[in-house]
Amino acid sequence: MLNDWLTSERIQIRTDITDWRQAVEVSAQPLLKEGTITPDYLTAIFAQREKLGPYFVLAPGIAMPHARPEEGANGLGLSLLTLPHGVVFNSEDNDPVYTVVMLSAADKHSHVELISELAELFSSEEDMQKIHQAKTIREIQDIISRY
Protein backbone atom coordinates (compact mmCIF):
# COMPACT_ATOMS: atom_id res chain seq x y z
CA MET A 1 0.00 0.00 0.00
CA LEU A 2 2.82 2.48 0.72
CA ASN A 3 3.87 2.23 -2.94
CA ASP A 4 0.41 3.49 -3.90
CA TRP A 5 1.09 6.67 -1.92
CA LEU A 6 4.83 7.07 -2.31
CA THR A 7 5.05 7.26 -6.09
CA SER A 8 8.21 8.42 -7.82
CA GLU A 9 6.73 11.94 -8.03
CA ARG A 10 6.43 12.03 -4.24
CA ILE A 11 9.93 10.78 -3.38
CA GLN A 12 13.00 13.01 -3.36
CA ILE A 13 16.66 12.48 -2.52
CA ARG A 14 18.40 15.76 -1.71
CA THR A 15 21.98 16.39 -0.58
CA ASP A 16 21.76 20.20 -0.66
CA ILE A 17 19.43 20.79 2.30
CA THR A 18 21.09 22.10 5.44
CA ASP A 19 18.32 23.08 7.88
CA TRP A 20 15.12 21.57 9.22
CA ARG A 21 12.80 24.31 7.94
CA GLN A 22 14.04 23.86 4.37
CA ALA A 23 13.69 20.08 4.73
CA VAL A 24 10.04 20.44 5.78
CA GLU A 25 9.33 22.88 2.94
CA VAL A 26 10.95 20.64 0.32
CA SER A 27 9.18 17.54 1.63
CA ALA A 28 5.85 19.36 1.21
CA GLN A 29 6.44 20.36 -2.42
CA PRO A 30 4.92 17.27 -4.10
CA LEU A 31 1.75 17.56 -2.00
CA LEU A 32 1.50 21.31 -2.56
CA LYS A 33 2.00 20.87 -6.29
CA GLU A 34 -0.86 18.38 -6.59
CA GLY A 35 -3.15 20.34 -4.24
CA THR A 36 -3.28 17.73 -1.48
CA ILE A 37 -2.21 20.44 0.97
CA THR A 38 -2.32 24.23 0.88
CA PRO A 39 0.39 26.66 2.00
CA ASP A 40 -1.61 27.06 5.23
CA TYR A 41 -0.69 23.47 6.09
CA LEU A 42 3.00 24.40 6.18
CA THR A 43 2.22 27.54 8.18
CA ALA A 44 0.42 25.38 10.75
CA ILE A 45 3.34 22.94 10.97
CA PHE A 46 5.79 25.78 11.60
CA ALA A 47 3.47 27.40 14.18
CA GLN A 48 3.14 24.11 16.08
CA ARG A 49 6.91 23.65 15.93
CA GLU A 50 7.33 27.06 17.58
CA LYS A 51 4.92 26.08 20.38
CA LEU A 52 5.93 22.46 20.96
CA GLY A 53 9.44 22.09 19.60
CA PRO A 54 10.28 19.34 17.11
CA TYR A 55 7.08 17.35 17.81
CA PHE A 56 7.23 15.65 14.41
CA VAL A 57 10.65 14.01 14.92
CA LEU A 58 9.36 10.56 15.85
CA ALA A 59 12.46 8.44 16.22
CA PRO A 60 16.19 8.58 15.51
CA GLY A 61 16.61 9.80 11.94
CA ILE A 62 12.87 10.06 11.16
CA ALA A 63 10.58 13.10 10.98
CA MET A 64 6.91 13.12 9.99
CA PRO A 65 5.66 16.71 9.74
CA HIS A 66 1.89 17.02 9.83
CA ALA A 67 -0.87 19.37 10.90
CA ARG A 68 -4.54 19.04 11.73
CA PRO A 69 -6.92 18.27 8.86
CA GLU A 70 -8.64 21.66 9.05
CA GLU A 71 -5.31 23.48 8.76
CA GLY A 72 -4.93 23.05 5.01
CA ALA A 73 -5.26 19.35 4.22
CA ASN A 74 -7.39 18.72 1.13
CA GLY A 75 -6.87 14.98 1.06
CA LEU A 76 -4.85 11.97 2.13
CA GLY A 77 -1.25 12.16 0.99
CA LEU A 78 2.34 11.18 1.68
CA SER A 79 5.68 12.34 0.39
CA LEU A 80 9.16 11.18 1.31
CA LEU A 81 12.41 13.11 1.35
CA THR A 82 15.73 11.50 2.12
CA LEU A 83 18.65 13.55 3.37
CA PRO A 84 21.77 11.39 2.93
CA HIS A 85 23.94 13.77 4.98
CA GLY A 86 21.35 14.23 7.71
CA VAL A 87 19.89 17.49 9.00
CA VAL A 88 19.65 18.73 12.58
CA PHE A 89 16.03 19.28 13.66
CA ASN A 90 16.99 20.19 17.25
CA SER A 91 15.58 16.93 18.57
CA GLU A 92 18.23 15.97 21.08
CA ASP A 93 17.55 12.23 21.09
CA ASN A 94 16.75 11.81 17.39
CA ASP A 95 19.12 14.04 15.39
CA PRO A 96 20.23 14.02 12.69
CA VAL A 97 17.15 13.34 10.55
CA TYR A 98 17.71 11.37 7.35
CA THR A 99 14.10 10.72 6.30
CA VAL A 100 11.21 13.18 6.25
CA VAL A 101 7.74 11.83 5.52
CA MET A 102 5.12 14.54 5.03
CA LEU A 103 1.65 13.30 5.99
CA SER A 104 -1.66 14.88 5.07
CA ALA A 105 -5.13 13.70 6.04
CA ALA A 106 -8.37 15.58 5.44
CA ASP A 107 -10.13 13.89 8.36
CA LYS A 108 -9.30 12.08 11.60
CA HIS A 109 -9.87 8.54 10.33
CA SER A 110 -8.74 8.02 6.72
CA HIS A 111 -5.04 7.83 7.53
CA VAL A 112 -5.14 5.16 10.26
CA GLU A 113 -4.17 2.26 7.96
CA LEU A 114 -1.46 4.38 6.33
CA ILE A 115 0.01 5.26 9.73
CA SER A 116 0.02 1.57 10.65
CA GLU A 117 2.05 0.69 7.55
CA LEU A 118 4.43 3.59 8.12
CA ALA A 119 4.93 2.45 11.71
CA GLU A 120 5.85 -1.02 10.46
CA LEU A 121 8.40 0.48 8.06
CA PHE A 122 9.79 2.87 10.68
CA SER A 123 10.25 -0.01 13.13
CA SER A 124 12.57 -1.84 10.71
CA GLU A 125 16.00 -0.40 11.44
CA GLU A 126 17.44 -2.37 8.54
CA ASP A 127 14.99 -1.01 5.95
CA MET A 128 15.23 2.54 7.30
CA GLN A 129 19.02 2.33 7.03
CA LYS A 130 18.65 1.17 3.43
CA ILE A 131 16.34 4.11 2.69
CA HIS A 132 18.84 6.51 4.29
CA GLN A 133 21.59 5.11 2.06
CA ALA A 134 19.54 4.79 -1.15
CA LYS A 135 21.01 6.49 -4.19
CA THR A 136 17.91 6.25 -6.40
CA ILE A 137 14.17 6.65 -6.05
CA ARG A 138 13.77 3.13 -7.47
CA GLU A 139 15.81 1.71 -4.56
CA ILE A 140 13.49 3.45 -2.10
CA GLN A 141 10.40 2.16 -3.92
CA ASP A 142 11.77 -1.38 -3.83
CA ILE A 143 12.14 -1.15 -0.05
CA ILE A 144 8.71 0.35 0.62
CA SER A 145 6.99 -2.10 -1.75
CA ARG A 146 7.13 -4.66 1.05
CA TYR A 147 4.84 -2.55 3.25
PDB file of C-alpha atoms in Angstrom:
ATOM      1  CA  MET A   1       0.000   0.000   0.000  1.00  0.00           C
ATOM      2  CA  LEU A   2       2.821   2.479   0.716  1.00  0.00           C
ATOM      3  CA  ASN A   3       3.875   2.226  -2.940  1.00  0.00           C
ATOM      4  CA  ASP A   4       0.415   3.494  -3.897  1.00  0.00           C
ATOM      5  CA  TRP A   5       1.087   6.666  -1.916  1.00  0.00           C
ATOM      6  CA  LEU A   6       4.834   7.066  -2.314  1.00  0.00           C
ATOM      7  CA  THR A   7       5.048   7.258  -6.088  1.00  0.00           C
ATOM      8  CA  SER A   8       8.211   8.419  -7.822  1.00  0.00           C
ATOM      9  CA  GLU A   9       6.732  11.942  -8.030  1.00  0.00           C
ATOM     10  CA  ARG A  10       6.429  12.026  -4.236  1.00  0.00           C
ATOM     11  CA  ILE A  11       9.931  10.777  -3.380  1.00  0.00           C
ATOM     12  CA  GLN A  12      12.997  13.014  -3.356  1.00  0.00           C
ATOM     13  CA  ILE A  13      16.660  12.479  -2.521  1.00  0.00           C
ATOM     14  CA  ARG A  14      18.403  15.756  -1.708  1.00  0.00           C
ATOM     15  CA  THR A  15      21.977  16.391  -0.582  1.00  0.00           C
ATOM     16  CA  ASP A  16      21.762  20.196  -0.665  1.00  0.00           C
ATOM     17  CA  ILE A  17      19.425  20.786   2.300  1.00  0.00           C
ATOM     18  CA  THR A  18      21.091  22.096   5.440  1.00  0.00           C
ATOM     19  CA  ASP A  19      18.323  23.079   7.881  1.00  0.00           C
ATOM     20  CA  TRP A  20      15.122  21.566   9.221  1.00  0.00           C
ATOM     21  CA  ARG A  21      12.802  24.306   7.937  1.00  0.00           C
ATOM     22  CA  GLN A  22      14.038  23.862   4.370  1.00  0.00           C
ATOM     23  CA  ALA A  23      13.689  20.077   4.730  1.00  0.00           C
ATOM     24  CA  VAL A  24      10.043  20.436   5.776  1.00  0.00           C
ATOM     25  CA  GLU A  25       9.326  22.880   2.939  1.00  0.00           C
ATOM     26  CA  VAL A  26      10.952  20.638   0.322  1.00  0.00           C
ATOM     27  CA  SER A  27       9.177  17.535   1.632  1.00  0.00           C
ATOM     28  CA  ALA A  28       5.854  19.357   1.206  1.00  0.00           C
ATOM     29  CA  GLN A  29       6.439  20.363  -2.418  1.00  0.00           C
ATOM     30  CA  PRO A  30       4.919  17.272  -4.105  1.00  0.00           C
ATOM     31  CA  LEU A  31       1.749  17.556  -2.004  1.00  0.00           C
ATOM     32  CA  LEU A  32       1.505  21.313  -2.558  1.00  0.00           C
ATOM     33  CA  LYS A  33       1.997  20.868  -6.293  1.00  0.00           C
ATOM     34  CA  GLU A  34      -0.857  18.382  -6.595  1.00  0.00           C
ATOM     35  CA  GLY A  35      -3.148  20.341  -4.242  1.00  0.00           C
ATOM     36  CA  THR A  36      -3.281  17.729  -1.485  1.00  0.00           C
ATOM     37  CA  ILE A  37      -2.214  20.437   0.970  1.00  0.00           C
ATOM     38  CA  THR A  38      -2.320  24.230   0.883  1.00  0.00           C
ATOM     39  CA  PRO A  39       0.394  26.658   1.995  1.00  0.00           C
ATOM     40  CA  ASP A  40      -1.611  27.056   5.227  1.00  0.00           C
ATOM     41  CA  TYR A  41      -0.687  23.471   6.092  1.00  0.00           C
ATOM     42  CA  LEU A  42       2.999  24.400   6.179  1.00  0.00           C
ATOM     43  CA  THR A  43       2.220  27.542   8.182  1.00  0.00           C
ATOM     44  CA  ALA A  44       0.420  25.378  10.752  1.00  0.00           C
ATOM     45  CA  ILE A  45       3.339  22.938  10.975  1.00  0.00           C
ATOM     46  CA  PHE A  46       5.786  25.781  11.601  1.00  0.00           C
ATOM     47  CA  ALA A  47       3.466  27.397  14.177  1.00  0.00           C
ATOM     48  CA  GLN A  48       3.135  24.111  16.081  1.00  0.00           C
ATOM     49  CA  ARG A  49       6.907  23.649  15.933  1.00  0.00           C
ATOM     50  CA  GLU A  50       7.333  27.061  17.583  1.00  0.00           C
ATOM     51  CA  LYS A  51       4.924  26.077  20.382  1.00  0.00           C
ATOM     52  CA  LEU A  52       5.933  22.463  20.960  1.00  0.00           C
ATOM     53  CA  GLY A  53       9.443  22.091  19.603  1.00  0.00           C
ATOM     54  CA  PRO A  54      10.282  19.337  17.112  1.00  0.00           C
ATOM     55  CA  TYR A  55       7.076  17.347  17.810  1.00  0.00           C
ATOM     56  CA  PHE A  56       7.233  15.649  14.412  1.00  0.00           C
ATOM     57  CA  VAL A  57      10.646  14.011  14.920  1.00  0.00           C
ATOM     58  CA  LEU A  58       9.364  10.563  15.845  1.00  0.00           C
ATOM     59  CA  ALA A  59      12.463   8.440  16.222  1.00  0.00           C
ATOM     60  CA  PRO A  60      16.187   8.579  15.511  1.00  0.00           C
ATOM     61  CA  GLY A  61      16.609   9.795  11.936  1.00  0.00           C
ATOM     62  CA  ILE A  62      12.869  10.064  11.161  1.00  0.00           C
ATOM     63  CA  ALA A  63      10.582  13.104  10.985  1.00  0.00           C
ATOM     64  CA  MET A  64       6.914  13.124   9.992  1.00  0.00           C
ATOM     65  CA  PRO A  65       5.660  16.709   9.740  1.00  0.00           C
ATOM     66  CA  HIS A  66       1.894  17.023   9.828  1.00  0.00           C
ATOM     67  CA  ALA A  67      -0.865  19.373  10.903  1.00  0.00           C
ATOM     68  CA  ARG A  68      -4.540  19.035  11.733  1.00  0.00           C
ATOM     69  CA  PRO A  69      -6.921  18.266   8.856  1.00  0.00           C
ATOM     70  CA  GLU A  70      -8.636  21.659   9.051  1.00  0.00           C
ATOM     71  CA  GLU A  71      -5.306  23.483   8.764  1.00  0.00           C
ATOM     72  CA  GLY A  72      -4.932  23.048   5.013  1.00  0.00           C
ATOM     73  CA  ALA A  73      -5.258  19.348   4.216  1.00  0.00           C
ATOM     74  CA  ASN A  74      -7.385  18.718   1.133  1.00  0.00           C
ATOM     75  CA  GLY A  75      -6.869  14.977   1.063  1.00  0.00           C
ATOM     76  CA  LEU A  76      -4.853  11.967   2.127  1.00  0.00           C
ATOM     77  CA  GLY A  77      -1.253  12.159   0.995  1.00  0.00           C
ATOM     78  CA  LEU A  78       2.338  11.179   1.679  1.00  0.00           C
ATOM     79  CA  SER A  79       5.679  12.338   0.389  1.00  0.00           C
ATOM     80  CA  LEU A  80       9.156  11.182   1.314  1.00  0.00           C
ATOM     81  CA  LEU A  81      12.407  13.112   1.350  1.00  0.00           C
ATOM     82  CA  THR A  82      15.729  11.503   2.117  1.00  0.00           C
ATOM     83  CA  LEU A  83      18.645  13.552   3.371  1.00  0.00           C
ATOM     84  CA  PRO A  84      21.767  11.389   2.934  1.00  0.00           C
ATOM     85  CA  HIS A  85      23.941  13.774   4.982  1.00  0.00           C
ATOM     86  CA  GLY A  86      21.346  14.230   7.711  1.00  0.00           C
ATOM     87  CA  VAL A  87      19.888  17.489   9.005  1.00  0.00           C
ATOM     88  CA  VAL A  88      19.645  18.729  12.584  1.00  0.00           C
ATOM     89  CA  PHE A  89      16.027  19.278  13.658  1.00  0.00           C
ATOM     90  CA  ASN A  90      16.991  20.187  17.245  1.00  0.00           C
ATOM     91  CA  SER A  91      15.585  16.933  18.573  1.00  0.00           C
ATOM     92  CA  GLU A  92      18.234  15.967  21.075  1.00  0.00           C
ATOM     93  CA  ASP A  93      17.554  12.225  21.088  1.00  0.00           C
ATOM     94  CA  ASN A  94      16.752  11.815  17.387  1.00  0.00           C
ATOM     95  CA  ASP A  95      19.119  14.041  15.385  1.00  0.00           C
ATOM     96  CA  PRO A  96      20.230  14.021  12.691  1.00  0.00           C
ATOM     97  CA  VAL A  97      17.150  13.341  10.554  1.00  0.00           C
ATOM     98  CA  TYR A  98      17.709  11.374   7.353  1.00  0.00           C
ATOM     99  CA  THR A  99      14.103  10.717   6.300  1.00  0.00           C
ATOM    100  CA  VAL A 100      11.213  13.184   6.250  1.00  0.00           C
ATOM    101  CA  VAL A 101       7.743  11.827   5.522  1.00  0.00           C
ATOM    102  CA  MET A 102       5.117  14.539   5.029  1.00  0.00           C
ATOM    103  CA  LEU A 103       1.655  13.296   5.993  1.00  0.00           C
ATOM    104  CA  SER A 104      -1.661  14.879   5.075  1.00  0.00           C
ATOM    105  CA  ALA A 105      -5.134  13.696   6.042  1.00  0.00           C
ATOM    106  CA  ALA A 106      -8.374  15.579   5.440  1.00  0.00           C
ATOM    107  CA  ASP A 107     -10.128  13.893   8.363  1.00  0.00           C
ATOM    108  CA  LYS A 108      -9.297  12.085  11.603  1.00  0.00           C
ATOM    109  CA  HIS A 109      -9.870   8.544  10.332  1.00  0.00           C
ATOM    110  CA  SER A 110      -8.739   8.025   6.720  1.00  0.00           C
ATOM    111  CA  HIS A 111      -5.038   7.833   7.534  1.00  0.00           C
ATOM    112  CA  VAL A 112      -5.139   5.157  10.260  1.00  0.00           C
ATOM    113  CA  GLU A 113      -4.167   2.261   7.958  1.00  0.00           C
ATOM    114  CA  LEU A 114      -1.461   4.383   6.330  1.00  0.00           C
ATOM    115  CA  ILE A 115       0.007   5.257   9.734  1.00  0.00           C
ATOM    116  CA  SER A 116       0.024   1.573  10.645  1.00  0.00           C
ATOM    117  CA  GLU A 117       2.048   0.686   7.547  1.00  0.00           C
ATOM    118  CA  LEU A 118       4.430   3.594   8.124  1.00  0.00           C
ATOM    119  CA  ALA A 119       4.934   2.447  11.714  1.00  0.00           C
ATOM    120  CA  GLU A 120       5.851  -1.016  10.458  1.00  0.00           C
ATOM    121  CA  LEU A 121       8.400   0.482   8.056  1.00  0.00           C
ATOM    122  CA  PHE A 122       9.792   2.869  10.684  1.00  0.00           C
ATOM    123  CA  SER A 123      10.253  -0.012  13.128  1.00  0.00           C
ATOM    124  CA  SER A 124      12.566  -1.840  10.711  1.00  0.00           C
ATOM    125  CA  GLU A 125      16.001  -0.398  11.444  1.00  0.00           C
ATOM    126  CA  GLU A 126      17.443  -2.370   8.536  1.00  0.00           C
ATOM    127  CA  ASP A 127      14.994  -1.010   5.954  1.00  0.00           C
ATOM    128  CA  MET A 128      15.231   2.540   7.299  1.00  0.00           C
ATOM    129  CA  GLN A 129      19.018   2.327   7.029  1.00  0.00           C
ATOM    130  CA  LYS A 130      18.647   1.166   3.427  1.00  0.00           C
ATOM    131  CA  ILE A 131      16.340   4.106   2.694  1.00  0.00           C
ATOM    132  CA  HIS A 132      18.843   6.515   4.293  1.00  0.00           C
ATOM    133  CA  GLN A 133      21.586   5.115   2.056  1.00  0.00           C
ATOM    134  CA  ALA A 134      19.541   4.791  -1.150  1.00  0.00           C
ATOM    135  CA  LYS A 135      21.010   6.487  -4.186  1.00  0.00           C
ATOM    136  CA  THR A 136      17.914   6.250  -6.400  1.00  0.00           C
ATOM    137  CA  ILE A 137      14.168   6.646  -6.054  1.00  0.00           C
ATOM    138  CA  ARG A 138      13.770   3.130  -7.473  1.00  0.00           C
ATOM    139  CA  GLU A 139      15.808   1.706  -4.560  1.00  0.00           C
ATOM    140  CA  ILE A 140      13.486   3.447  -2.099  1.00  0.00           C
ATOM    141  CA  GLN A 141      10.397   2.164  -3.915  1.00  0.00           C
ATOM    142  CA  ASP A 142      11.769  -1.380  -3.829  1.00  0.00           C
ATOM    143  CA  ILE A 143      12.139  -1.149  -0.049  1.00  0.00           C
ATOM    144  CA  ILE A 144       8.705   0.346   0.625  1.00  0.00           C
ATOM    145  CA  SER A 145       6.991  -2.100  -1.751  1.00  0.00           C
ATOM    146  CA  ARG A 146       7.132  -4.664   1.052  1.00  0.00           C
ATOM    147  CA  TYR A 147       4.840  -2.547   3.253  1.00  0.00           C
TER     148      TYR A 147
END
